[in-house]
Short mmCIF file of C-alpha atoms in Angstrom, two decimals:
data_model
loop_
_atom_site.label_atom_id
_atom_site.label_comp_id
_atom_site.label_asym_id
_atom_site.label_seq_id
_atom_site.Cartn_x
_atom_site.Cartn_y
_atom_site.Cartn_z
CA UNK A 1 -8.77 -50.72 -2.50
CA UNK A 2 -8.39 -54.90 -2.15
CA UNK A 3 -11.88 -54.59 -0.23
CA UNK A 4 -13.28 -52.50 -3.06
CA UNK A 5 -12.09 -55.00 -5.80
CA UNK A 6 -13.31 -58.10 -4.23
CA UNK A 7 -16.90 -56.59 -3.30
CA UNK A 8 -16.91 -55.19 -7.59
CA UNK A 9 -16.09 -58.83 -8.57
CA UNK A 10 -18.68 -60.22 -6.34
CA UNK A 11 -21.35 -57.90 -7.40
CA UNK A 12 -20.36 -58.66 -11.33
CA UNK A 13 -20.59 -62.21 -10.80
CA UNK A 14 -23.91 -61.69 -9.21
CA UNK A 15 -25.23 -59.67 -11.41
CA UNK A 16 -23.42 -60.80 -14.83
CA UNK A 17 -26.44 -62.72 -15.84
CA UNK A 18 -28.12 -59.75 -16.75
CA UNK A 19 -25.96 -59.72 -19.91
CA UNK A 20 -28.12 -62.66 -21.43
CA UNK A 21 -31.37 -62.65 -20.06
CA UNK A 22 -31.96 -59.27 -20.59
CA UNK A 23 -31.12 -59.84 -24.48
CA UNK A 24 -33.16 -62.63 -24.12
CA UNK A 25 -36.00 -60.75 -22.98
CA UNK A 26 -35.79 -57.69 -25.22
CA UNK A 27 -35.40 -60.78 -28.43
CA UNK A 28 -39.39 -61.17 -27.80
CA UNK A 29 -40.24 -57.77 -28.00
CA UNK A 30 -38.34 -57.84 -31.46
CA UNK A 31 -35.10 -56.84 -30.78
CA UNK A 32 -32.14 -58.94 -32.23
CA UNK A 33 -30.13 -60.37 -29.17
CA UNK A 34 -26.93 -60.75 -30.85
CA UNK A 35 -27.54 -56.90 -31.39
CA UNK A 36 -29.19 -55.81 -27.69
CA UNK A 37 -26.10 -57.95 -26.02
CA UNK A 38 -23.99 -54.77 -26.74
CA UNK A 39 -26.67 -52.41 -25.90
CA UNK A 40 -26.99 -54.13 -22.62
CA UNK A 41 -23.01 -54.18 -21.82
CA UNK A 42 -22.19 -50.76 -22.74
CA UNK A 43 -25.00 -49.18 -21.04
CA UNK A 44 -23.79 -51.21 -17.99
CA UNK A 45 -20.44 -50.09 -18.70
CA UNK A 46 -21.45 -46.40 -18.71
CA UNK A 47 -23.48 -46.59 -15.70
CA UNK A 48 -21.29 -48.32 -13.39
CA UNK A 49 -18.82 -45.73 -14.22
CA UNK A 50 -20.60 -42.68 -14.05
CA UNK A 51 -21.82 -44.10 -10.67
CA UNK A 52 -18.12 -44.77 -9.71
CA UNK A 53 -17.03 -41.47 -10.71
CA UNK A 54 -19.50 -38.97 -10.06
CA UNK A 55 -21.80 -40.71 -7.86
CA UNK A 56 -19.29 -42.15 -5.37
CA UNK A 57 -21.27 -45.00 -4.38
CA UNK A 58 -21.11 -48.72 -4.65
CA UNK A 59 -24.31 -49.06 -6.50
CA UNK A 60 -24.08 -51.22 -10.24
CA UNK A 61 -26.45 -49.58 -12.70
CA UNK A 62 -27.71 -51.59 -15.41
CA UNK A 63 -30.80 -52.50 -17.00
CA UNK A 64 -33.35 -53.66 -14.87
CA UNK A 65 -35.16 -57.18 -14.89
CA UNK A 66 -38.54 -55.97 -13.91
CA UNK A 67 -38.42 -53.15 -16.00
CA UNK A 68 -37.53 -54.72 -19.14
CA UNK A 69 -40.24 -57.29 -18.60
CA UNK A 70 -42.55 -53.98 -18.25
CA UNK A 71 -40.94 -53.20 -22.08
CA UNK A 72 -41.31 -55.86 -23.73
CA UNK A 73 -44.94 -57.49 -21.96
CA UNK A 74 -46.18 -54.46 -21.49
CA UNK A 75 -45.46 -51.97 -23.96
CA UNK A 76 -45.22 -53.87 -26.85
CA UNK A 77 -47.23 -57.24 -26.27
CA UNK A 78 -50.22 -55.46 -24.30
CA UNK A 79 -50.21 -51.78 -25.79
CA UNK A 80 -49.04 -53.17 -29.10
CA UNK A 81 -46.37 -50.71 -29.29
CA UNK A 82 -43.49 -51.66 -32.17
CA UNK A 83 -39.92 -51.93 -30.11
CA UNK A 84 -38.97 -48.57 -31.66
CA UNK A 85 -42.16 -47.20 -30.27
CA UNK A 86 -41.29 -48.76 -26.79
CA UNK A 87 -37.95 -47.25 -26.94
CA UNK A 88 -39.37 -43.61 -27.73
CA UNK A 89 -41.86 -44.43 -24.80
CA UNK A 90 -38.86 -45.09 -22.08
CA UNK A 91 -36.59 -42.16 -23.45
CA UNK A 92 -39.73 -39.69 -22.21
CA UNK A 93 -40.17 -41.73 -19.18
CA UNK A 94 -36.52 -41.47 -18.36
CA UNK A 95 -36.95 -37.91 -19.14
CA UNK A 96 -39.86 -37.32 -16.66
CA UNK A 97 -37.71 -39.25 -14.17
CA UNK A 98 -34.79 -36.84 -14.88
CA UNK A 99 -37.09 -33.97 -13.99
CA UNK A 100 -37.79 -35.26 -10.98
CA UNK A 101 -34.25 -36.09 -10.55
CA UNK A 102 -33.17 -32.29 -11.09
CA UNK A 103 -35.53 -30.42 -9.11
CA UNK A 104 -36.60 -30.09 -5.25
CA UNK A 105 -39.22 -32.62 -6.22
CA UNK A 106 -36.72 -35.52 -5.29
CA UNK A 107 -35.95 -34.63 -2.02
CA UNK A 108 -39.80 -33.80 -0.93
CA UNK A 109 -40.59 -37.04 -2.31
CA UNK A 110 -38.17 -38.86 -0.35
CA UNK A 111 -38.90 -37.01 2.90
CA UNK A 112 -42.42 -37.77 2.40
CA UNK A 113 -42.10 -41.40 3.13
CA UNK A 114 -42.62 -42.84 6.33
CA UNK A 115 -39.92 -44.35 8.00
CA UNK A 116 -41.84 -47.33 8.60
CA UNK A 117 -41.89 -47.80 4.65
CA UNK A 118 -38.05 -47.14 4.04
CA UNK A 119 -37.34 -49.94 6.25
CA UNK A 120 -39.73 -52.22 4.48
CA UNK A 121 -38.77 -51.23 1.13
CA UNK A 122 -35.27 -52.80 2.30
CA UNK A 123 -36.65 -55.61 3.77
CA UNK A 124 -38.80 -55.91 1.09
CA UNK A 125 -36.01 -56.14 -1.56
CA UNK A 126 -34.49 -58.48 0.86
CA UNK A 127 -37.05 -61.25 0.42
CA UNK A 128 -37.41 -60.54 -3.38
CA UNK A 129 -33.50 -61.58 -3.76
CA UNK A 130 -34.08 -64.51 -1.44
CA UNK A 131 -36.93 -65.97 -3.35
CA UNK A 132 -34.83 -64.98 -6.76
CA UNK A 133 -31.77 -67.01 -5.34
CA UNK A 134 -33.99 -70.08 -4.38
CA UNK A 135 -35.44 -70.03 -7.83
CA UNK A 136 -32.32 -69.54 -9.64
CA UNK A 137 -30.38 -72.71 -7.74
CA UNK A 138 -33.27 -74.84 -8.22
CA UNK A 139 -34.16 -75.14 -4.78
CA UNK A 140 -37.80 -74.16 -5.57
CA UNK A 141 -39.76 -75.15 -8.64
CA UNK A 142 -42.98 -74.05 -10.15
CA UNK A 143 -45.31 -76.73 -8.43
CA UNK A 144 -47.72 -79.06 -10.23
CA UNK A 145 -50.52 -78.02 -7.78
CA UNK A 146 -49.15 -75.01 -6.14
CA UNK A 147 -47.30 -72.10 -7.78
CA UNK A 148 -44.07 -73.05 -6.05
CA UNK A 149 -42.87 -76.12 -4.23
CA UNK A 150 -39.51 -77.57 -3.14
CA UNK A 151 -37.29 -79.14 -5.80
CA UNK A 152 -36.59 -82.78 -5.72
CA UNK A 153 -33.25 -84.06 -4.11
CA UNK A 154 -32.50 -85.77 -7.42
CA UNK A 155 -31.51 -82.86 -8.87
CA UNK A 156 -27.95 -81.76 -9.19
CA UNK A 157 -28.84 -78.12 -9.37
CA UNK A 158 -30.56 -78.28 -5.80
CA UNK A 159 -27.58 -80.32 -4.19
CA UNK A 160 -24.82 -78.18 -5.82
CA UNK A 161 -26.61 -75.05 -4.74
CA UNK A 162 -27.21 -76.19 -0.87
CA UNK A 163 -23.76 -77.32 -1.01
CA UNK A 164 -22.47 -73.99 -2.27
CA UNK A 165 -24.67 -71.96 0.51
CA UNK A 166 -22.83 -74.04 3.07
CA UNK A 167 -19.41 -73.26 1.66
CA UNK A 168 -20.44 -69.62 1.26
CA UNK A 169 -22.01 -69.20 4.83
CA UNK A 170 -19.17 -71.13 6.56
CA UNK A 171 -16.75 -68.38 4.83
CA UNK A 172 -19.00 -65.61 5.71
CA UNK A 173 -19.49 -66.51 9.51
CA UNK A 174 -15.67 -67.06 10.02
CA UNK A 175 -15.26 -63.79 8.57
CA UNK A 176 -13.28 -65.03 5.56
CA UNK A 177 -12.64 -61.53 3.21
CA UNK A 178 -13.85 -62.55 -0.02
CA UNK A 179 -16.05 -65.02 1.33
CA UNK A 180 -19.00 -64.34 -1.60
CA UNK A 181 -16.26 -64.26 -4.32
CA UNK A 182 -14.27 -67.59 -2.87
CA UNK A 183 -18.00 -69.66 -2.93
CA UNK A 184 -18.44 -68.48 -6.51
CA UNK A 185 -15.23 -69.69 -7.66
CA UNK A 186 -15.08 -73.18 -5.80
CA UNK A 187 -18.63 -73.90 -6.68
CA UNK A 188 -17.89 -72.69 -10.24
CA UNK A 189 -14.55 -75.19 -10.39
CA UNK A 190 -16.51 -78.07 -8.82
CA UNK A 191 -19.73 -77.82 -11.38
CA UNK A 192 -17.16 -77.69 -14.57
CA UNK A 193 -14.85 -80.28 -13.45
CA UNK A 194 -17.51 -82.89 -12.78
CA UNK A 195 -20.06 -81.55 -15.31
CA UNK A 196 -22.87 -81.26 -12.82
CA UNK A 197 -24.62 -78.71 -14.67
CA UNK A 198 -25.37 -77.54 -18.28
CA UNK A 199 -23.31 -74.47 -19.77
CA UNK A 200 -25.77 -71.72 -21.19
CA UNK A 201 -25.45 -70.59 -24.81
CA UNK A 202 -23.41 -67.56 -25.60
CA UNK A 203 -25.14 -65.15 -27.92
CA UNK A 204 -21.75 -63.26 -28.31
CA UNK A 205 -20.11 -63.01 -31.67
CA UNK A 206 -17.73 -60.39 -32.77
CA UNK A 207 -18.76 -60.26 -36.44
CA UNK A 208 -22.17 -59.20 -35.12
CA UNK A 209 -20.79 -55.94 -33.37
CA UNK A 210 -20.94 -53.94 -36.84
CA UNK A 211 -24.70 -54.49 -37.21
CA UNK A 212 -25.25 -52.71 -33.98
CA UNK A 213 -25.92 -49.68 -35.47
CA UNK A 214 -29.00 -51.13 -36.78
CA UNK A 215 -30.81 -50.70 -33.11
CA UNK A 216 -28.67 -47.16 -32.44
CA UNK A 217 -30.99 -44.10 -31.90
CA UNK A 218 -34.05 -45.86 -33.19
CA UNK A 219 -36.88 -44.28 -31.31
CA UNK A 220 -40.15 -43.69 -32.60
CA UNK A 221 -42.15 -41.02 -31.90
CA UNK A 222 -44.96 -41.08 -34.48
CA UNK A 223 -47.57 -42.45 -31.63
CA UNK A 224 -46.69 -40.20 -28.80
CA UNK A 225 -50.03 -38.60 -28.59
CA UNK A 226 -51.69 -41.89 -28.68
CA UNK A 227 -53.56 -42.90 -25.38
CA UNK A 228 -51.41 -46.34 -25.36
CA UNK A 229 -47.98 -44.19 -25.80
CA UNK A 230 -49.12 -41.82 -22.53
CA UNK A 231 -50.72 -44.64 -20.91
CA UNK A 232 -47.27 -46.64 -21.05
CA UNK A 233 -44.62 -44.20 -20.54
CA UNK A 234 -46.82 -42.70 -17.28
CA UNK A 235 -46.77 -46.12 -16.05
CA UNK A 236 -43.05 -46.68 -16.67
CA UNK A 237 -41.90 -43.40 -15.21
CA UNK A 238 -43.75 -43.82 -11.93
CA UNK A 239 -41.79 -47.39 -11.68
CA UNK A 240 -38.43 -45.67 -12.61
CA UNK A 241 -39.15 -42.92 -10.15
CA UNK A 242 -40.09 -45.12 -7.07
CA UNK A 243 -38.63 -48.37 -7.55
CA UNK A 244 -35.15 -46.44 -8.24
CA UNK A 245 -35.71 -44.51 -5.38
CA UNK A 246 -36.36 -46.99 -3.29
CA UNK A 247 -33.63 -49.11 -4.17
CA UNK A 248 -30.98 -46.42 -3.50
CA UNK A 249 -32.45 -46.20 -0.04
CA UNK A 250 -32.90 -50.04 0.56
CA UNK A 251 -29.68 -50.70 -0.69
CA UNK A 252 -27.82 -47.28 1.28
CA UNK A 253 -30.05 -46.53 3.96
CA UNK A 254 -27.54 -44.23 5.54
CA UNK A 255 -27.14 -42.25 2.25
CA UNK A 256 -26.68 -38.47 2.95
CA UNK A 257 -29.33 -36.36 0.89
CA UNK A 258 -26.35 -34.44 -0.62
CA UNK A 259 -25.32 -38.12 -2.06
CA UNK A 260 -28.76 -39.59 -2.94
CA UNK A 261 -29.25 -36.71 -5.27
CA UNK A 262 -26.13 -37.02 -7.00
CA UNK A 263 -26.59 -40.64 -7.78
CA UNK A 264 -30.34 -39.98 -8.44
CA UNK A 265 -29.40 -37.93 -10.92
CA UNK A 266 -26.55 -40.16 -12.52
CA UNK A 267 -28.80 -42.57 -13.04
CA UNK A 268 -31.35 -40.02 -14.61
CA UNK A 269 -28.81 -39.32 -17.27
CA UNK A 270 -27.61 -42.74 -17.61
CA UNK A 271 -31.24 -43.97 -18.23
CA UNK A 272 -32.22 -41.63 -21.10
CA UNK A 273 -28.71 -42.64 -22.84
CA UNK A 274 -30.21 -46.59 -22.66
CA UNK A 275 -33.00 -46.01 -24.95
CA UNK A 276 -30.32 -44.12 -27.37
CA UNK A 277 -28.41 -47.31 -27.05
CA UNK A 278 -30.75 -49.73 -27.99
CA UNK A 279 -32.00 -51.30 -24.81
CA UNK A 280 -34.20 -50.70 -21.82
CA UNK A 281 -34.03 -48.20 -19.07
CA UNK A 282 -31.51 -48.57 -16.31
CA UNK A 283 -32.08 -48.77 -12.50
CA UNK A 284 -29.59 -49.52 -9.66
CA UNK A 285 -29.20 -53.48 -9.47
CA UNK A 286 -30.76 -55.16 -6.49
CA UNK A 287 -27.47 -57.07 -6.40
CA UNK A 288 -25.49 -54.12 -5.88
CA UNK A 289 -25.85 -55.21 -2.25
CA UNK A 290 -23.83 -58.35 -2.66
CA UNK A 291 -20.88 -56.03 -3.13
CA UNK A 292 -21.65 -53.69 -0.31
CA UNK A 293 -22.39 -57.11 2.07
CA UNK A 294 -18.55 -57.62 0.88
CA UNK A 295 -17.70 -54.62 1.87
CA UNK A 296 -18.13 -52.20 -0.81
CA UNK A 297 -18.26 -48.79 0.39
CA UNK A 298 -17.36 -45.92 -2.37
CA UNK A 299 -17.63 -45.65 -5.97
CA UNK A 300 -14.43 -47.89 -6.35
CA UNK A 301 -16.63 -50.97 -5.84
CA UNK A 302 -18.94 -49.58 -9.09
CA UNK A 303 -15.73 -48.63 -11.36
CA UNK A 304 -14.78 -52.16 -10.81
CA UNK A 305 -17.93 -53.72 -12.36
CA UNK A 306 -17.98 -51.18 -15.12
CA UNK A 307 -14.52 -52.75 -15.73
CA UNK A 308 -15.50 -55.94 -15.59
CA UNK A 309 -18.37 -54.98 -18.10
CA UNK A 310 -15.85 -54.20 -20.43
CA UNK A 311 -13.79 -57.12 -20.22
CA UNK A 312 -17.32 -58.96 -20.78
CA UNK A 313 -17.61 -57.57 -24.13
CA UNK A 314 -14.78 -60.27 -25.10
CA UNK A 315 -15.67 -62.84 -22.17
CA UNK A 316 -19.29 -63.53 -22.28
CA UNK A 317 -18.30 -67.05 -23.15
CA UNK A 318 -16.69 -67.81 -20.12
CA UNK A 319 -19.48 -66.34 -18.29
CA UNK A 320 -21.50 -69.19 -19.11
CA UNK A 321 -19.26 -71.43 -17.06
CA UNK A 322 -20.58 -69.73 -14.25
CA UNK A 323 -23.36 -72.26 -12.90
CA UNK A 324 -26.78 -70.21 -11.35
CA UNK A 325 -25.67 -72.46 -8.27
CA UNK A 326 -22.50 -70.30 -8.07
CA UNK A 327 -24.63 -67.36 -7.79
CA UNK A 328 -27.67 -68.32 -6.09
CA UNK A 329 -25.77 -68.35 -2.39
CA UNK A 330 -24.67 -65.03 -2.47
CA UNK A 331 -28.08 -63.63 -3.53
CA UNK A 332 -29.85 -65.83 -0.81
CA UNK A 333 -27.49 -64.56 2.10
CA UNK A 334 -27.49 -61.04 0.94
CA UNK A 335 -31.58 -61.12 0.92
CA UNK A 336 -31.47 -62.83 4.58
CA UNK A 337 -28.77 -59.89 5.75
CA UNK A 338 -31.39 -57.10 4.18
CA UNK A 339 -34.29 -58.56 5.94
CA UNK A 340 -32.66 -57.69 9.13
CA UNK A 341 -34.61 -54.30 8.77
CA UNK A 342 -37.82 -55.67 9.87
CA UNK A 343 -36.41 -55.25 13.18
CA UNK A 344 -36.78 -51.66 13.22
CA UNK A 345 -40.44 -51.76 12.43
CA UNK A 346 -43.05 -51.31 15.05
CA UNK A 347 -45.05 -54.85 15.07
CA UNK A 348 -47.23 -53.26 18.32
CA UNK A 349 -48.92 -50.79 15.96
CA UNK A 350 -50.32 -52.34 12.83
CA UNK A 351 -51.30 -49.22 11.18
CA UNK A 352 -47.74 -48.75 10.49
CA UNK A 353 -46.67 -52.70 10.33
CA UNK A 354 -49.33 -53.72 7.83
CA UNK A 355 -48.87 -51.51 5.23
CA UNK A 356 -45.37 -51.97 5.71
CA UNK A 357 -46.02 -55.98 5.52
CA UNK A 358 -48.11 -55.82 2.23
CA UNK A 359 -45.01 -54.07 0.67
CA UNK A 360 -42.73 -57.09 1.66
CA UNK A 361 -44.59 -59.63 1.05
CA UNK A 362 -46.13 -58.22 -2.22
CA UNK A 363 -42.62 -57.37 -3.55
CA UNK A 364 -41.84 -61.28 -3.14
CA UNK A 365 -44.60 -63.33 -4.15
CA UNK A 366 -45.74 -60.84 -7.06
CA UNK A 367 -42.04 -61.03 -7.88
CA UNK A 368 -42.28 -57.24 -8.47
CA UNK A 369 -40.59 -54.74 -6.69
CA UNK A 370 -42.87 -52.04 -8.04
CA UNK A 371 -46.11 -53.72 -7.29
CA UNK A 372 -44.77 -54.25 -3.85
CA UNK A 373 -43.93 -50.37 -3.55
CA UNK A 374 -47.49 -49.47 -5.06
CA UNK A 375 -49.63 -51.37 -2.68
CA UNK A 376 -47.68 -50.23 0.28
CA UNK A 377 -48.00 -47.01 -0.59
CA UNK A 378 -51.81 -47.09 -1.39
CA UNK A 379 -52.45 -49.13 1.73
CA UNK A 380 -50.54 -46.66 4.16
CA UNK A 381 -52.88 -43.33 4.11
CA UNK A 382 -55.91 -45.95 4.13
CA UNK A 383 -54.91 -47.57 6.98
CA UNK A 384 -54.16 -43.97 8.87
CA UNK A 385 -57.36 -42.35 8.06
CA UNK A 386 -59.07 -45.50 9.65
CA UNK A 387 -57.20 -44.93 12.96
CA UNK A 388 -58.04 -41.35 12.83
CA UNK A 389 -54.48 -40.39 11.94
CA UNK A 390 -55.24 -38.87 8.58
CA UNK A 391 -53.81 -35.28 9.77
CA UNK A 392 -50.29 -36.85 9.94
CA UNK A 393 -49.62 -37.54 6.58
CA UNK A 394 -47.95 -35.21 4.33
CA UNK A 395 -49.11 -33.77 1.55
CA UNK A 396 -46.35 -34.89 -0.64
CA UNK A 397 -47.48 -38.47 0.83
CA UNK A 398 -50.77 -38.24 -0.59
CA UNK A 399 -49.44 -37.45 -3.78
CA UNK A 400 -47.11 -40.56 -3.79
CA UNK A 401 -50.32 -42.45 -2.87
CA UNK A 402 -52.47 -41.60 -5.68
CA UNK A 403 -49.78 -41.85 -8.53
CA UNK A 404 -49.39 -45.12 -7.06
CA UNK A 405 -53.22 -45.86 -7.03
CA UNK A 406 -53.44 -44.79 -10.92
CA UNK A 407 -50.34 -47.09 -11.63
CA UNK A 408 -52.28 -49.68 -10.01
CA UNK A 409 -55.78 -48.63 -11.88
CA UNK A 410 -53.58 -48.75 -15.30
CA UNK A 411 -52.61 -51.84 -14.98
CA UNK A 412 -56.50 -52.94 -15.66
CA UNK A 413 -55.75 -51.65 -19.17
CA UNK A 414 -52.32 -52.75 -19.49
#
């Protein structure tokens, strides 16, 4: 129990930034951040408790970072949907996900994915997390002449992150129980005592909770038959289905078929509810891996995170005291551990290795798990046909590749 609670604490602190960041991204779509913050926390509470009690796995369910960007910048900005119509599109996409999750389609799709791509998904999410950690910790920044470069060593954020990384790594290598959590606490205390980094502003206000119903059940289906609504819904459904599938398999590669189906379905029901609560769809958080690496093995980890999200209703101002430099090392080390799956790839067979390679690097350098999945799945059958192994590809795999090709083509218009 102690190990599960420590794992839950670690996973919560690693993913707690979602509370503020998700609200700020949705604010650009027109949803008031002081209201959407309640939706973000509420759906996270429901998701984590459902995943713990019903799914029985140590997975954090919360609003997805890539998904909320798709909601704002594609559905609202590019397709010109209102935020109410975007919520309706999210609801329809979640319904498609639920149909897949509750039918044999889910098992057919997961069995169709080649082992090389399954390992690539885990490794790709790993390098994606590493880059997220490096960016959040101020180690890499946008370059003047390149898209990223090493930050100046005069930056207090970079120095604090490096110090925190060393401390956390020492604790981990010494097999200290709760090493991630201890590293977060030490860095947070040090940063605040010496006032090394500025604290984020809090969006939380108890007085705003009475206005929260203004964004609940506000889906607008008036444009459901329009081309832009259908295109947005289809693209979002593709992202939700395969990104969730990839994350479940990447985070828990040894999950049994029965447990996978149960967890996959739980996410579908919670995802459907997210639109009703006025926020973007939920997916398994990649940061769940921090709790898993800390020793989380059962649903108790997710339940712990759910309880902490409840506490967050009243403690958001306290979360602003935790600097990104305290969380970045946990995310970086976790990503490093997930990248160990590269060892299972057959590097001597380029037809196996190249699609996996594309998936891994594009997840990282496009900063999009869904785009990385698309390139990996589309390239796999192409490469296999070139080497004369097209007959080995199953019909469901061809279908998955076709859907992802449609997704990439759709990006031309959106």
